[in-house]
Amino acid sequence: GEGGLAMICTMRRALGARRDVRRCVSSGVRFPSLAALGDEVGKELGWSEWLEVDKERVQKFCDATNDWQWIHLDEARAKESTFGKLVAPGFLSLSLIVPFLDDVVGDVGGVETKINVGVNKVRFTAPVFVGDKLRANFALLALDPVRGGHQATYRVECWTQQEETTDGKKKAGEKPAVVVESIIRYLGK
């Protein structure tokens, strides 16, 4: 209910989400019903907006999770590493599927509560560097009835957009940085 939404909004602000707070409550109905969402099983639903993984976001995430590894925070030492620069925590990239899902799916008509039940098959396939931008592509794999509602399984691929390539142009990565199945439970009114 509203208490859970308030907690999510507070966490998103603490992690540096640069979105209008009202978006935490509702991004608007994109599917008028669960049946309409169910019509999309087996289909790609689209791409989220780009979101920058900047130093401030990384620092706040590291502080929130007690993950103060030098590869995330010590720029001088990171330059000497295999990667040559700061790498964002993998779980930060994974956590961003929550606002990305809001961008792509939004609210579903007739649904009172949506609950992040968990994830399957998480893979970190490429580094996300501090300063990169991420966005996600969603496909709806399944929508199954459960007690009190329905449970959706989404295939999510988070792609990076590197700050710069050797030719000086911004360019999307060659493969996703995070691949995961996200499980969301939709409960009716």
PDB file of C-alpha atoms in Angstrom:
ATOM      1  CA  GLY A   1       0.000   0.000   0.000  1.00  0.00           C
ATOM      2  CA  GLU A   2       0.941   3.626   0.510  1.00  0.00           C
ATOM      3  CA  GLY A   3       3.483   2.836   3.267  1.00  0.00           C
ATOM      4  CA  GLY A   4       5.450   0.606   0.908  1.00  0.00           C
ATOM      5  CA  LEU A   5       5.353   3.249  -1.819  1.00  0.00           C
ATOM      6  CA  ALA A   6       6.584   5.876   0.619  1.00  0.00           C
ATOM      7  CA  MET A   7       9.500   3.640   1.600  1.00  0.00           C
ATOM      8  CA  ILE A   8      10.404   3.004  -2.059  1.00  0.00           C
ATOM      9  CA  CYS A   9      10.215   6.746  -2.800  1.00  0.00           C
ATOM     10  CA  THR A  10      12.468   7.518   0.163  1.00  0.00           C
ATOM     11  CA  MET A  11      15.005   4.898  -0.946  1.00  0.00           C
ATOM     12  CA  ARG A  12      14.946   6.164  -4.537  1.00  0.00           C
ATOM     13  CA  ARG A  13      15.601   9.729  -3.375  1.00  0.00           C
ATOM     14  CA  ALA A  14      18.389   8.511  -1.059  1.00  0.00           C
ATOM     15  CA  LEU A  15      20.034   6.704  -3.981  1.00  0.00           C
ATOM     16  CA  GLY A  16      19.935   9.832  -6.095  1.00  0.00           C
ATOM     17  CA  ALA A  17      16.900   9.191  -8.278  1.00  0.00           C
ATOM     18  CA  ARG A  18      16.410  12.327 -10.322  1.00  0.00           C
ATOM     19  CA  ARG A  19      12.724  11.950 -10.877  1.00  0.00           C
ATOM     20  CA  ASP A  20       9.714  13.895  -9.836  1.00  0.00           C
ATOM     21  CA  VAL A  21       8.595  12.469  -6.476  1.00  0.00           C
ATOM     22  CA  ARG A  22       5.061  12.148  -7.854  1.00  0.00           C
ATOM     23  CA  ARG A  23       6.389   9.478 -10.239  1.00  0.00           C
ATOM     24  CA  CYS A  24       6.900   7.258  -7.192  1.00  0.00           C
ATOM     25  CA  VAL A  25       3.161   7.176  -6.669  1.00  0.00           C
ATOM     26  CA  SER A  26       2.117   6.733 -10.287  1.00  0.00           C
ATOM     27  CA  SER A  27       3.657   6.946 -13.702  1.00  0.00           C
ATOM     28  CA  GLY A  28       0.272   6.614 -15.340  1.00  0.00           C
ATOM     29  CA  VAL A  29      -1.681   3.623 -16.577  1.00  0.00           C
ATOM     30  CA  ARG A  30      -0.128   2.149 -19.703  1.00  0.00           C
ATOM     31  CA  PHE A  31      -2.159  -1.066 -19.622  1.00  0.00           C
ATOM     32  CA  PRO A  32      -5.862  -0.680 -18.807  1.00  0.00           C
ATOM     33  CA  SER A  33      -6.037  -4.155 -17.230  1.00  0.00           C
ATOM     34  CA  LEU A  34      -4.082  -7.298 -16.430  1.00  0.00           C
ATOM     35  CA  ALA A  35      -5.759  -8.887 -19.451  1.00  0.00           C
ATOM     36  CA  ALA A  36      -4.277  -6.155 -21.657  1.00  0.00           C
ATOM     37  CA  LEU A  37      -0.842  -6.778 -20.122  1.00  0.00           C
ATOM     38  CA  GLY A  38      -1.388 -10.522 -20.646  1.00  0.00           C
ATOM     39  CA  ASP A  39      -1.890  -9.886 -24.368  1.00  0.00           C
ATOM     40  CA  GLU A  40       1.788  -8.890 -24.456  1.00  0.00           C
ATOM     41  CA  VAL A  41       3.188 -12.233 -23.212  1.00  0.00           C
ATOM     42  CA  GLY A  42       6.050 -13.261 -25.452  1.00  0.00           C
ATOM     43  CA  LYS A  43       6.552  -9.733 -26.762  1.00  0.00           C
ATOM     44  CA  GLU A  44       9.085  -6.988 -26.247  1.00  0.00           C
ATOM     45  CA  LEU A  45       7.533  -4.106 -24.297  1.00  0.00           C
ATOM     46  CA  GLY A  46      10.136  -1.468 -25.072  1.00  0.00           C
ATOM     47  CA  TRP A  47      12.993   0.567 -23.680  1.00  0.00           C
ATOM     48  CA  SER A  48      13.274   2.723 -20.573  1.00  0.00           C
ATOM     49  CA  GLU A  49      14.754   6.196 -20.535  1.00  0.00           C
ATOM     50  CA  TRP A  50      18.527   6.563 -20.135  1.00  0.00           C
ATOM     51  CA  LEU A  51      19.734   7.059 -16.557  1.00  0.00           C
ATOM     52  CA  GLU A  52      23.249   8.240 -15.680  1.00  0.00           C
ATOM     53  CA  VAL A  53      25.290   6.235 -13.201  1.00  0.00           C
ATOM     54  CA  ASP A  54      27.236   9.188 -11.813  1.00  0.00           C
ATOM     55  CA  LYS A  55      29.678   9.403  -8.887  1.00  0.00           C
ATOM     56  CA  GLU A  56      27.053  10.725  -6.484  1.00  0.00           C
ATOM     57  CA  ARG A  57      24.679   7.815  -7.203  1.00  0.00           C
ATOM     58  CA  VAL A  58      27.526   5.302  -6.778  1.00  0.00           C
ATOM     59  CA  GLN A  59      28.673   6.896  -3.494  1.00  0.00           C
ATOM     60  CA  LYS A  60      25.123   6.857  -2.078  1.00  0.00           C
ATOM     61  CA  PHE A  61      24.644   3.223  -3.098  1.00  0.00           C
ATOM     62  CA  CYS A  62      27.983   2.221  -1.569  1.00  0.00           C
ATOM     63  CA  ASP A  63      27.080   4.045   1.655  1.00  0.00           C
ATOM     64  CA  ALA A  64      23.626   2.430   1.777  1.00  0.00           C
ATOM     65  CA  THR A  65      25.035  -1.090   1.250  1.00  0.00           C
ATOM     66  CA  ASN A  66      28.411  -0.784   3.050  1.00  0.00           C
ATOM     67  CA  ASP A  67      30.112  -1.714  -0.237  1.00  0.00           C
ATOM     68  CA  TRP A  68      33.170   0.563  -0.110  1.00  0.00           C
ATOM     69  CA  GLN A  69      35.413  -1.401  -2.462  1.00  0.00           C
ATOM     70  CA  TRP A  70      38.135   0.750  -3.990  1.00  0.00           C
ATOM     71  CA  ILE A  71      37.113  -0.185  -7.552  1.00  0.00           C
ATOM     72  CA  HIS A  72      33.878   1.781  -6.982  1.00  0.00           C
ATOM     73  CA  LEU A  73      35.269   4.814  -5.126  1.00  0.00           C
ATOM     74  CA  ASP A  74      39.038   5.316  -5.418  1.00  0.00           C
ATOM     75  CA  GLU A  75      39.593   6.945  -8.803  1.00  0.00           C
ATOM     76  CA  ALA A  76      43.408   6.939  -8.638  1.00  0.00           C
ATOM     77  CA  ARG A  77      43.602   3.253  -7.740  1.00  0.00           C
ATOM     78  CA  ALA A  78      40.900   2.321 -10.285  1.00  0.00           C
ATOM     79  CA  LYS A  79      42.974   3.936 -13.056  1.00  0.00           C
ATOM     80  CA  GLU A  80      45.694   1.372 -12.305  1.00  0.00           C
ATOM     81  CA  SER A  81      43.235  -1.558 -12.425  1.00  0.00           C
ATOM     82  CA  THR A  82      42.371  -3.850 -15.320  1.00  0.00           C
ATOM     83  CA  PHE A  83      39.352  -1.641 -16.048  1.00  0.00           C
ATOM     84  CA  GLY A  84      41.284   1.633 -16.024  1.00  0.00           C
ATOM     85  CA  LYS A  85      38.496   3.559 -14.293  1.00  0.00           C
ATOM     86  CA  LEU A  86      35.808   3.371 -11.610  1.00  0.00           C
ATOM     87  CA  VAL A  87      33.293   0.523 -11.961  1.00  0.00           C
ATOM     88  CA  ALA A  88      29.772   0.898 -10.563  1.00  0.00           C
ATOM     89  CA  PRO A  89      28.567  -1.880  -8.242  1.00  0.00           C
ATOM     90  CA  GLY A  90      26.737  -4.600 -10.163  1.00  0.00           C
ATOM     91  CA  PHE A  91      23.908  -4.561  -7.656  1.00  0.00           C
ATOM     92  CA  LEU A  92      23.421  -0.832  -8.272  1.00  0.00           C
ATOM     93  CA  SER A  93      22.804  -1.585 -11.953  1.00  0.00           C
ATOM     94  CA  LEU A  94      20.463  -4.414 -10.952  1.00  0.00           C
ATOM     95  CA  SER A  95      18.508  -2.178  -8.561  1.00  0.00           C
ATOM     96  CA  LEU A  96      17.801   0.305 -11.356  1.00  0.00           C
ATOM     97  CA  ILE A  97      15.387  -2.137 -12.998  1.00  0.00           C
ATOM     98  CA  VAL A  98      12.765  -0.795 -10.566  1.00  0.00           C
ATOM     99  CA  PRO A  99      12.599   2.722 -12.097  1.00  0.00           C
ATOM    100  CA  PHE A 100      13.201   1.238 -15.557  1.00  0.00           C
ATOM    101  CA  LEU A 101      10.117  -0.996 -15.147  1.00  0.00           C
ATOM    102  CA  ASP A 102       8.132   2.088 -14.167  1.00  0.00           C
ATOM    103  CA  ASP A 103       9.277   3.796 -17.393  1.00  0.00           C
ATOM    104  CA  VAL A 104       8.227   0.881 -19.589  1.00  0.00           C
ATOM    105  CA  VAL A 105       5.196  -0.698 -17.908  1.00  0.00           C
ATOM    106  CA  GLY A 106       3.946   1.984 -15.512  1.00  0.00           C
ATOM    107  CA  ASP A 107       0.751   1.208 -13.662  1.00  0.00           C
ATOM    108  CA  VAL A 108      -1.717  -1.481 -14.694  1.00  0.00           C
ATOM    109  CA  GLY A 109      -5.431  -0.708 -14.473  1.00  0.00           C
ATOM    110  CA  GLY A 110      -7.257  -2.600 -11.718  1.00  0.00           C
ATOM    111  CA  VAL A 111      -4.052  -3.281  -9.805  1.00  0.00           C
ATOM    112  CA  GLU A 112      -3.888  -1.977  -6.264  1.00  0.00           C
ATOM    113  CA  THR A 113      -0.374  -3.104  -5.384  1.00  0.00           C
ATOM    114  CA  LYS A 114       2.675  -4.291  -7.290  1.00  0.00           C
ATOM    115  CA  ILE A 115       5.324  -6.185  -5.385  1.00  0.00           C
ATOM    116  CA  ASN A 116       8.875  -6.934  -6.451  1.00  0.00           C
ATOM    117  CA  VAL A 117       8.974 -10.652  -5.605  1.00  0.00           C
ATOM    118  CA  GLY A 118      12.542 -11.275  -6.720  1.00  0.00           C
ATOM    119  CA  VAL A 119      14.793 -12.126  -9.625  1.00  0.00           C
ATOM    120  CA  ASN A 120      15.996 -15.218 -11.480  1.00  0.00           C
ATOM    121  CA  LYS A 121      19.119 -15.868 -13.509  1.00  0.00           C
ATOM    122  CA  VAL A 122      21.024 -12.662 -12.748  1.00  0.00           C
ATOM    123  CA  ARG A 123      24.127 -12.154 -14.898  1.00  0.00           C
ATOM    124  CA  PHE A 124      26.514  -9.207 -14.927  1.00  0.00           C
ATOM    125  CA  THR A 125      27.836  -9.484 -18.477  1.00  0.00           C
ATOM    126  CA  ALA A 126      29.820  -6.252 -18.827  1.00  0.00           C
ATOM    127  CA  PRO A 127      31.107  -3.552 -16.476  1.00  0.00           C
ATOM    128  CA  VAL A 128      29.185  -0.335 -15.993  1.00  0.00           C
ATOM    129  CA  PHE A 129      31.638   2.501 -15.487  1.00  0.00           C
ATOM    130  CA  VAL A 130      30.960   5.557 -13.370  1.00  0.00           C
ATOM    131  CA  GLY A 131      29.634   8.147 -15.811  1.00  0.00           C
ATOM    132  CA  ASP A 132      27.970   5.589 -18.118  1.00  0.00           C
ATOM    133  CA  LYS A 133      24.294   5.752 -18.877  1.00  0.00           C
ATOM    134  CA  LEU A 134      22.014   2.725 -18.561  1.00  0.00           C
ATOM    135  CA  ARG A 135      18.646   1.867 -19.975  1.00  0.00           C
ATOM    136  CA  ALA A 136      16.686  -1.364 -20.035  1.00  0.00           C
ATOM    137  CA  ASN A 137      14.697  -3.357 -22.514  1.00  0.00           C
ATOM    138  CA  PHE A 138      11.795  -5.413 -21.186  1.00  0.00           C
ATOM    139  CA  ALA A 139      10.017  -8.452 -22.606  1.00  0.00           C
ATOM    140  CA  LEU A 140       7.071 -10.087 -20.850  1.00  0.00           C
ATOM    141  CA  LEU A 141       7.815 -13.812 -20.597  1.00  0.00           C
ATOM    142  CA  ALA A 142       4.796 -14.896 -18.538  1.00  0.00           C
ATOM    143  CA  LEU A 143       1.766 -13.636 -16.653  1.00  0.00           C
ATOM    144  CA  ASP A 144       0.443 -16.324 -14.336  1.00  0.00           C
ATOM    145  CA  PRO A 145      -2.496 -16.287 -11.913  1.00  0.00           C
ATOM    146  CA  VAL A 146      -1.575 -16.400  -8.223  1.00  0.00           C
ATOM    147  CA  ARG A 147      -3.653 -16.007  -5.077  1.00  0.00           C
ATOM    148  CA  GLY A 148      -5.027 -12.456  -5.090  1.00  0.00           C
ATOM    149  CA  GLY A 149      -3.666 -11.458  -8.488  1.00  0.00           C
ATOM    150  CA  HIS A 150      -1.116 -12.294 -11.158  1.00  0.00           C
ATOM    151  CA  GLN A 151       2.634 -12.732 -11.305  1.00  0.00           C
ATOM    152  CA  ALA A 152       4.640 -11.403 -14.242  1.00  0.00           C
ATOM    153  CA  THR A 153       8.045 -12.614 -15.330  1.00  0.00           C
ATOM    154  CA  TYR A 154       9.999 -10.043 -17.332  1.00  0.00           C
ATOM    155  CA  ARG A 155      13.255 -10.571 -19.180  1.00  0.00           C
ATOM    156  CA  VAL A 156      15.306  -7.442 -18.590  1.00  0.00           C
ATOM    157  CA  GLU A 157      18.495  -6.421 -20.384  1.00  0.00           C
ATOM    158  CA  CYS A 158      20.260  -3.302 -19.083  1.00  0.00           C
ATOM    159  CA  TRP A 159      22.506  -1.789 -21.757  1.00  0.00           C
ATOM    160  CA  THR A 160      25.283   0.699 -21.190  1.00  0.00           C
ATOM    161  CA  GLN A 161      26.037   3.821 -23.116  1.00  0.00           C
ATOM    162  CA  GLN A 162      29.695   4.538 -22.569  1.00  0.00           C
ATOM    163  CA  GLU A 163      30.638   8.106 -21.794  1.00  0.00           C
ATOM    164  CA  GLU A 164      33.145   8.059 -24.633  1.00  0.00           C
ATOM    165  CA  THR A 165      34.657   5.637 -27.128  1.00  0.00           C
ATOM    166  CA  THR A 166      38.004   5.873 -28.894  1.00  0.00           C
ATOM    167  CA  ASP A 167      36.484   7.931 -31.707  1.00  0.00           C
ATOM    168  CA  GLY A 168      35.046  10.432 -29.200  1.00  0.00           C
ATOM    169  CA  LYS A 169      31.405   9.596 -29.892  1.00  0.00           C
ATOM    170  CA  LYS A 170      28.890   8.242 -27.422  1.00  0.00           C
ATOM    171  CA  LYS A 171      27.895   4.724 -28.331  1.00  0.00           C
ATOM    172  CA  ALA A 172      25.803   1.915 -26.857  1.00  0.00           C
ATOM    173  CA  GLY A 173      27.701  -1.062 -25.498  1.00  0.00           C
ATOM    174  CA  GLU A 174      28.036  -4.177 -27.604  1.00  0.00           C
ATOM    175  CA  LYS A 175      26.148  -6.316 -25.131  1.00  0.00           C
ATOM    176  CA  PRO A 176      23.979  -5.815 -22.089  1.00  0.00           C
ATOM    177  CA  ALA A 177      25.647  -5.125 -18.762  1.00  0.00           C
ATOM    178  CA  VAL A 178      22.944  -6.921 -16.755  1.00  0.00           C
ATOM    179  CA  VAL A 179      20.586  -9.679 -17.871  1.00  0.00           C
ATOM    180  CA  VAL A 180      17.923 -10.828 -15.447  1.00  0.00           C
ATOM    181  CA  GLU A 181      14.423 -12.197 -15.074  1.00  0.00           C
ATOM    182  CA  SER A 182      12.415  -9.909 -12.807  1.00  0.00           C
ATOM    183  CA  ILE A 183       9.339 -11.266 -11.000  1.00  0.00           C
ATOM    184  CA  ILE A 184       6.583  -8.770 -10.189  1.00  0.00           C
ATOM    185  CA  ARG A 185       3.333  -9.672  -8.451  1.00  0.00           C
ATOM    186  CA  TYR A 186       0.241  -7.599  -9.282  1.00  0.00           C
ATOM    187  CA  LEU A 187      -2.528  -7.685  -6.683  1.00  0.00           C
ATOM    188  CA  GLY A 188      -6.075  -6.565  -7.499  1.00  0.00           C
ATOM    189  CA  LYS A 189      -8.423  -4.235  -5.734  1.00  0.00           C
TER     190      LYS A 189
END
